[in-house]
XYZ file of C-alpha atoms in Angstrom:
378
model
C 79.374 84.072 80.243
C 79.262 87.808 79.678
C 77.553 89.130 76.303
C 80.554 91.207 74.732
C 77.916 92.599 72.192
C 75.514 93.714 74.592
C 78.321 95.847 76.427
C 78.987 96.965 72.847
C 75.559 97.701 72.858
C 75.429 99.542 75.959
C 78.855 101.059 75.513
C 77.307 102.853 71.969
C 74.021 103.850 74.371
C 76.491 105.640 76.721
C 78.157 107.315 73.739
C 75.260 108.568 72.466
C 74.099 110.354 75.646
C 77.625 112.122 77.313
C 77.181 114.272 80.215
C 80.280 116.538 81.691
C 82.006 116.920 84.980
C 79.695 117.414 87.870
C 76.513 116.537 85.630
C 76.845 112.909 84.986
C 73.458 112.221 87.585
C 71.689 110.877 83.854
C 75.230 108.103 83.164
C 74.592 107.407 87.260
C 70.999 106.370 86.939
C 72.004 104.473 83.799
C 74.762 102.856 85.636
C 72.786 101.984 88.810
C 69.680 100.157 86.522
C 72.596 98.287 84.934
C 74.291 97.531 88.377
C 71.239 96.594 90.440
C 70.502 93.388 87.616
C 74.031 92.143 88.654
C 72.796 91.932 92.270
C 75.684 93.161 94.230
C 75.441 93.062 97.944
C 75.362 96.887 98.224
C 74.963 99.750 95.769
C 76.011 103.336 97.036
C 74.460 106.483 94.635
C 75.411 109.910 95.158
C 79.239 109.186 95.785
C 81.020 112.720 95.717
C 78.786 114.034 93.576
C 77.483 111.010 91.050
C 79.436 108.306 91.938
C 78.062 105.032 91.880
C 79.631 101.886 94.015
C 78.812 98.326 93.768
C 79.993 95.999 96.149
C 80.591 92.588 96.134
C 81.710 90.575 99.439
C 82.834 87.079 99.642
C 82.136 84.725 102.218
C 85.759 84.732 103.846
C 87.784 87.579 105.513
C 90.419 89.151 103.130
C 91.644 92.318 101.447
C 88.824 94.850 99.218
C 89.574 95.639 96.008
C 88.133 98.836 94.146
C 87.945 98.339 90.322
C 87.636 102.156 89.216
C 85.905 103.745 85.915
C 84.908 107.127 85.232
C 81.444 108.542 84.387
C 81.782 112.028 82.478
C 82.300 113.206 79.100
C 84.196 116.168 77.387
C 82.964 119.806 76.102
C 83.789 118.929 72.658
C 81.309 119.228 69.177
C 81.940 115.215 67.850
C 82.598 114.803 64.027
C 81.414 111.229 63.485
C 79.361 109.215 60.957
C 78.735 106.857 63.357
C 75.435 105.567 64.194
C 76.048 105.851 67.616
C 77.899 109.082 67.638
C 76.664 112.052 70.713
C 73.213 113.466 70.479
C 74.419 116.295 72.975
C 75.544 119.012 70.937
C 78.856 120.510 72.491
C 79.565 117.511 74.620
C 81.312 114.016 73.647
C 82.811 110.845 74.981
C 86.239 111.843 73.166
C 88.538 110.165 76.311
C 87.102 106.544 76.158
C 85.037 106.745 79.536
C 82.152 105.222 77.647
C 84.566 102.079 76.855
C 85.389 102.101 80.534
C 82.245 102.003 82.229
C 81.459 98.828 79.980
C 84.295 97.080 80.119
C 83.385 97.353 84.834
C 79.573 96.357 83.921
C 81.174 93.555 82.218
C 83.052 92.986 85.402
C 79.312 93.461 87.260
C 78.139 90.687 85.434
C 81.385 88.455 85.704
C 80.754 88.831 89.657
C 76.730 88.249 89.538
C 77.801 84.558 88.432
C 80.773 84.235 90.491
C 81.024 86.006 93.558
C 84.308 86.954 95.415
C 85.399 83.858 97.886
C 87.645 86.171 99.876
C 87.379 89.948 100.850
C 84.691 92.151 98.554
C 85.515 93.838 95.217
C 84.206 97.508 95.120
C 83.131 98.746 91.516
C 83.110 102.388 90.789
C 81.819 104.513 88.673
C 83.198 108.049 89.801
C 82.362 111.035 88.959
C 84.633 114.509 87.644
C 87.559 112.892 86.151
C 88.375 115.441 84.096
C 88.491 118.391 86.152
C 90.565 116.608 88.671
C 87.839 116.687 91.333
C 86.232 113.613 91.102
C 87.998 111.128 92.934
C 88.445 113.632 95.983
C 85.218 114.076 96.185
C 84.709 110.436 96.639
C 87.196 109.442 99.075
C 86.577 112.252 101.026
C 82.530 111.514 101.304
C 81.835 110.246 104.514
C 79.839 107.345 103.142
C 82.941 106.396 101.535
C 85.159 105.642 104.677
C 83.232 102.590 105.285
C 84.794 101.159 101.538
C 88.209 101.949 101.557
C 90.108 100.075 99.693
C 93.377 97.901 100.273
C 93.804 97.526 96.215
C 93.029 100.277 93.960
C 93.295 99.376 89.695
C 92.485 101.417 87.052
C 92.875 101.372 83.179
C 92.772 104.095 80.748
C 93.015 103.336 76.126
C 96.165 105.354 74.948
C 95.823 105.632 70.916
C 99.130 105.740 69.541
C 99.815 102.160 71.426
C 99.215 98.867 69.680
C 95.405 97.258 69.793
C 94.864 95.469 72.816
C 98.391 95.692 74.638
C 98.959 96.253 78.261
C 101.627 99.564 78.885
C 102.614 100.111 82.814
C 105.298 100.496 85.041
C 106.111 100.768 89.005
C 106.186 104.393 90.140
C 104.865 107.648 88.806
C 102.493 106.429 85.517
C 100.357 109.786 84.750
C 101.829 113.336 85.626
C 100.654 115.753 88.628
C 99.185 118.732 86.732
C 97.976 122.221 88.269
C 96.477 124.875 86.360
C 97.476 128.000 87.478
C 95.865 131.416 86.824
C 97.914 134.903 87.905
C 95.667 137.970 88.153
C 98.207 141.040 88.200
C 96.598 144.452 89.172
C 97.991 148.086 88.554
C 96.094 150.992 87.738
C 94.054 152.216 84.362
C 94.978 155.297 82.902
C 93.784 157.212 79.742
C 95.912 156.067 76.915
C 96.948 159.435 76.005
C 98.746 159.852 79.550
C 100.234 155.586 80.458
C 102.568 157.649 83.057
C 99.382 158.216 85.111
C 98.738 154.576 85.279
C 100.366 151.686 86.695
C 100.809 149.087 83.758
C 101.156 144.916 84.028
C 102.350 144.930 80.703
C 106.248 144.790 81.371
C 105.478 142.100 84.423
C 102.893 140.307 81.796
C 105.683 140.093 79.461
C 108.675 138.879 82.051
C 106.354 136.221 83.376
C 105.124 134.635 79.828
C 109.334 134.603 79.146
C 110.125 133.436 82.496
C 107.580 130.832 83.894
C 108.291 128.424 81.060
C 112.299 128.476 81.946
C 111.021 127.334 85.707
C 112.033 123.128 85.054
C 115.408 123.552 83.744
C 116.265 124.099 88.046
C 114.731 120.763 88.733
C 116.116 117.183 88.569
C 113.017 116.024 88.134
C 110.831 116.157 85.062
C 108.951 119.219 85.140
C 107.011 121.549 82.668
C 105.323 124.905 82.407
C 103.174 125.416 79.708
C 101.686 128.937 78.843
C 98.037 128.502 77.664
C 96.059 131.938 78.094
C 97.257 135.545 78.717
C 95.018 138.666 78.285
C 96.412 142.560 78.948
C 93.576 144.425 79.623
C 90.393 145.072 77.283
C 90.262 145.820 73.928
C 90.062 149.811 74.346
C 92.361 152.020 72.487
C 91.769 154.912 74.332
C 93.052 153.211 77.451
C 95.908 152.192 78.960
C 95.462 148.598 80.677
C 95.471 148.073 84.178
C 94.855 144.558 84.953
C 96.263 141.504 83.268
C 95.877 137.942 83.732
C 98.425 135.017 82.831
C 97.827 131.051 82.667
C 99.402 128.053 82.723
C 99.532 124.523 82.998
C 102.146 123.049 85.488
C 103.046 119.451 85.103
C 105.435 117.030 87.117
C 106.350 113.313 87.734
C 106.033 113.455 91.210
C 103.791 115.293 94.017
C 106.507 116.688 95.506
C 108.019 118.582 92.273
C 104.849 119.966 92.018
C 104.918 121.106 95.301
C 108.194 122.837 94.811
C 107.088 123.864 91.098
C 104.195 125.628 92.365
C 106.060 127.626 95.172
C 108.456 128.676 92.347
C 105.806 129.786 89.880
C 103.874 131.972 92.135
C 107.681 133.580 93.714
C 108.099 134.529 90.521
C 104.902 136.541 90.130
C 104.956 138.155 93.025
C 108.568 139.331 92.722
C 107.684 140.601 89.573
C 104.469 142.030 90.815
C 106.088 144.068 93.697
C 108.826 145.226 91.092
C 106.022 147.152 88.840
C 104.187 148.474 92.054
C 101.251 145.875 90.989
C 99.084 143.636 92.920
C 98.795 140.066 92.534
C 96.628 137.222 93.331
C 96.089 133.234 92.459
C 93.877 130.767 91.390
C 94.282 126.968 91.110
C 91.890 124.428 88.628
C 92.152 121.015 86.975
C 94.341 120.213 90.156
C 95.727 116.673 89.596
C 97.862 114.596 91.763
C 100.595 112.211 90.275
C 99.098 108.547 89.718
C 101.901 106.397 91.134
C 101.603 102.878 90.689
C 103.109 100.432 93.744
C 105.396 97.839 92.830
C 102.895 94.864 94.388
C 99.838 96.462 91.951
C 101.992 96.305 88.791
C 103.109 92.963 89.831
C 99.441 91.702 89.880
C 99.074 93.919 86.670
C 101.959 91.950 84.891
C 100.845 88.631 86.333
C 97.360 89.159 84.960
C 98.374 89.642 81.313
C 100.383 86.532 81.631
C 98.192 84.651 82.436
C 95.747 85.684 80.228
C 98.627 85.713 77.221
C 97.823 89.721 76.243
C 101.509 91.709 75.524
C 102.152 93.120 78.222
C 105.094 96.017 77.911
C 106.736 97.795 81.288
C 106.953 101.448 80.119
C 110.223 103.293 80.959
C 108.840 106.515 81.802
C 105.184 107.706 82.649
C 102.744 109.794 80.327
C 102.898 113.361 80.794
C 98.825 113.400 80.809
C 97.024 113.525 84.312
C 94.483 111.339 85.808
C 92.824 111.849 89.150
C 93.088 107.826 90.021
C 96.134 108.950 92.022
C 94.127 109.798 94.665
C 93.106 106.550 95.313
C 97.102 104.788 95.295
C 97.945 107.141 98.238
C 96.009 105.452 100.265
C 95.752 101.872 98.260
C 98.467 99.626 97.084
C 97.795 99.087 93.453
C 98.102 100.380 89.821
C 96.936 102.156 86.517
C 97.567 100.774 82.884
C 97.252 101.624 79.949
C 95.604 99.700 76.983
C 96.890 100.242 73.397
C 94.075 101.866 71.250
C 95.298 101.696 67.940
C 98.913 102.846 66.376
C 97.339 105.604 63.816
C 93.816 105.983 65.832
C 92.507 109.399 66.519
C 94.031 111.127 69.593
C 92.380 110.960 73.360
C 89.880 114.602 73.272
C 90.070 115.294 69.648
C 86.162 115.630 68.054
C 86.741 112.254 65.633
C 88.156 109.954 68.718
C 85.802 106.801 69.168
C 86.666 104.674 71.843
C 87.700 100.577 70.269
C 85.278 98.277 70.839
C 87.898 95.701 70.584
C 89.286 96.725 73.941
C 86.457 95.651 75.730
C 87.321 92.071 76.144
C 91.100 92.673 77.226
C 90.195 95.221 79.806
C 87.734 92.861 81.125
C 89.662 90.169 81.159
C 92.905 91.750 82.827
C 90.580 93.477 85.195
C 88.522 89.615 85.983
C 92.132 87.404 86.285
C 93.353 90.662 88.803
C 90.207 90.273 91.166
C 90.755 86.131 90.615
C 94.503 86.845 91.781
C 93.868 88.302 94.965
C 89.908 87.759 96.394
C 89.539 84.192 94.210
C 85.951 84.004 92.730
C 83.747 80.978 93.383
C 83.479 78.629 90.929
């Protein structure tokens, strides 16, 4: 039987020592030690970056089935009391990725005792969540292809949600999210003489009115959010040439973002060319939609039957992004989301501590999912 309070215990360890996107090669070694006790039949390092992959096969033919966690941490200063609060100053587990590496080492340990009878089950522990990249990276390493999965599942705590209850649904589940930056360029002048410049102010100011007004074309759920803009330096005797603008766009599907996008940067160049300015673009935190198939929230919603945990079908999707997407293009399966507590501190605010009472449920749900489709020996 697996030792809840020693993944406590090594949940608070992982808490204690964060790492961000792209940096997470201390949480990998961690992660392997931890793996390499549970004996799978392979372990993969270096996976897109730090990506870790355990792999479990069973002794029959039949389908593989990736179990996915995430390794990285946030830029954020925690305020905690706790004893097991971050020792990296600047850096935090405020999104619960501590919680969900533990509750998958659970699931290690689970299939050290009792191996798959059908298929292989694929743990892993990726990399660059939180900049979007992470998952890409991964499926698009060569050493990958070989581990490509027919089921993809995922889980992610939601505070807000009650303790311990499953929230899903078939079709889009997080949001496809771009962040967009728009560099305009004119010409400086002195201050005293703005008529010998060219200025991005006017263009600057049409764009920060008009970008937001972009979803109320679309059917679909869309939004533009304006999150930095900057008009030249602060320099009184001169009259700003350059200006940047960014935002955040967000859709349910891939292929409102698509069209979302297109829009946005239209719109900057048209105002661009009107004000004689140049223009150019830049893309980060670049998130596909995570849509869930109908079979994976069926073995989802079968799971927390069988295992008795209140299980709710969510009429829409959450407008936050996750990069697990990548992995249900190519994957039948599904994401779900696991109530962290109605009044508990918000996912990436400094006083968020991820539940140690979720451990149990995610491992279960994610344990009776492999049992559904690969059985596990007895």
């Amino acid at each position: 039987m697996t030792d809840l309070s020693e993944l406590r215990r090594i949940r608070h360890e992982l808490h204690r020592h964060p790492e961000l996107s792209g940096q997470e090669q201390a949480t990998a070694r961690r992660i392997a030690e931890l793996l390499r006790a549970c004996q799978p039949d392979e372990l993969v390092e270096g996976l897109g970056g730090a990506g870790v992959l355990a792999v479990f096969d069973g002794r029959e033919q039949g389908p593989a089935t990736l179990i996915r966690c995430e390794l990285d941490a946030l830029p954020i200063h925690e305020r905690s009391s706790q004893a097991h609060r971050s020792t990296v100053d600047g850096c935090a587990h405020a999104c619960g990725h501590d919680g969900h590496m533990s509750i998958v080492i659970g699931l290690a340990r689970t299939l050290a005792e009792r191996r798959p009878v059908r298929g292989r089950v694929l743990l892993l522990f990726q990399p660059a969540e939180e900049d979007g990249q992470g998952a890409r990276r991964v499926f698009d390493d060569p050493r990958f292809v070989p581990y490509r999965p027919d089921y993809a599942f995922a889980l992610h705590n939601v505070p807000g949600l009650p303790l311990g209850e499953v929230f899903t649904r078939p079709g889009p589940f997080n949001c496809a999210s771009r962040g967009l930056i728009v560099r305009l360029t004119g010409k400086t002048s002195h201050a005293a003489h703005p008529e010998d410049g060219v200025s991005p102010a006017p263009a600057l100011a049409h764009l920060m009115q008009a970008l937001p007004g972009l979803p109320e074309a679309f059917t679909e759920k869309t939004w533009v959010t304006l999150v930095h803009a900057r008009l030249g330096e602060k320099a009184f005797g001169t009259a700003a040439g350059d200006a940047v603008l960014m935002a955040t766009l967000r859709s349910e599907t891939n292929d409102a973002m698509t069209a979302l996008s297109e829009r946005a940067c239209n719109l900057a160049r048209k105002a661009a060319a009107q004000a004689g300015l140049g223009v150019a673009f830049e893309w980060e935190d670049d998130f596909l939609a995570s849509v869930n198939g109908q079979e994976g929230f069926e073995q989802v919603a079968q799971a927390c039957r069988s295992l008795d945990v209140p299980f709710h079908r969510m009429p829409e999707g959450f407008r936050w992004s996750e990069d697990f997407g990548v992995f249900t293009l190519h994957a039948e399966g599904a994401m779900f989301g696991l109530g962290a507590g109605d009044v508990h501190p918000q996912l990436h605010n400094p006083d968020y501590d991820f539940p140690d009472e979720l451990i149990p449920v995610g491992l279960g749900v994610f344990r009776t999912i492999v049992e559904q489709i690969n059985d596990l020996q007895e």
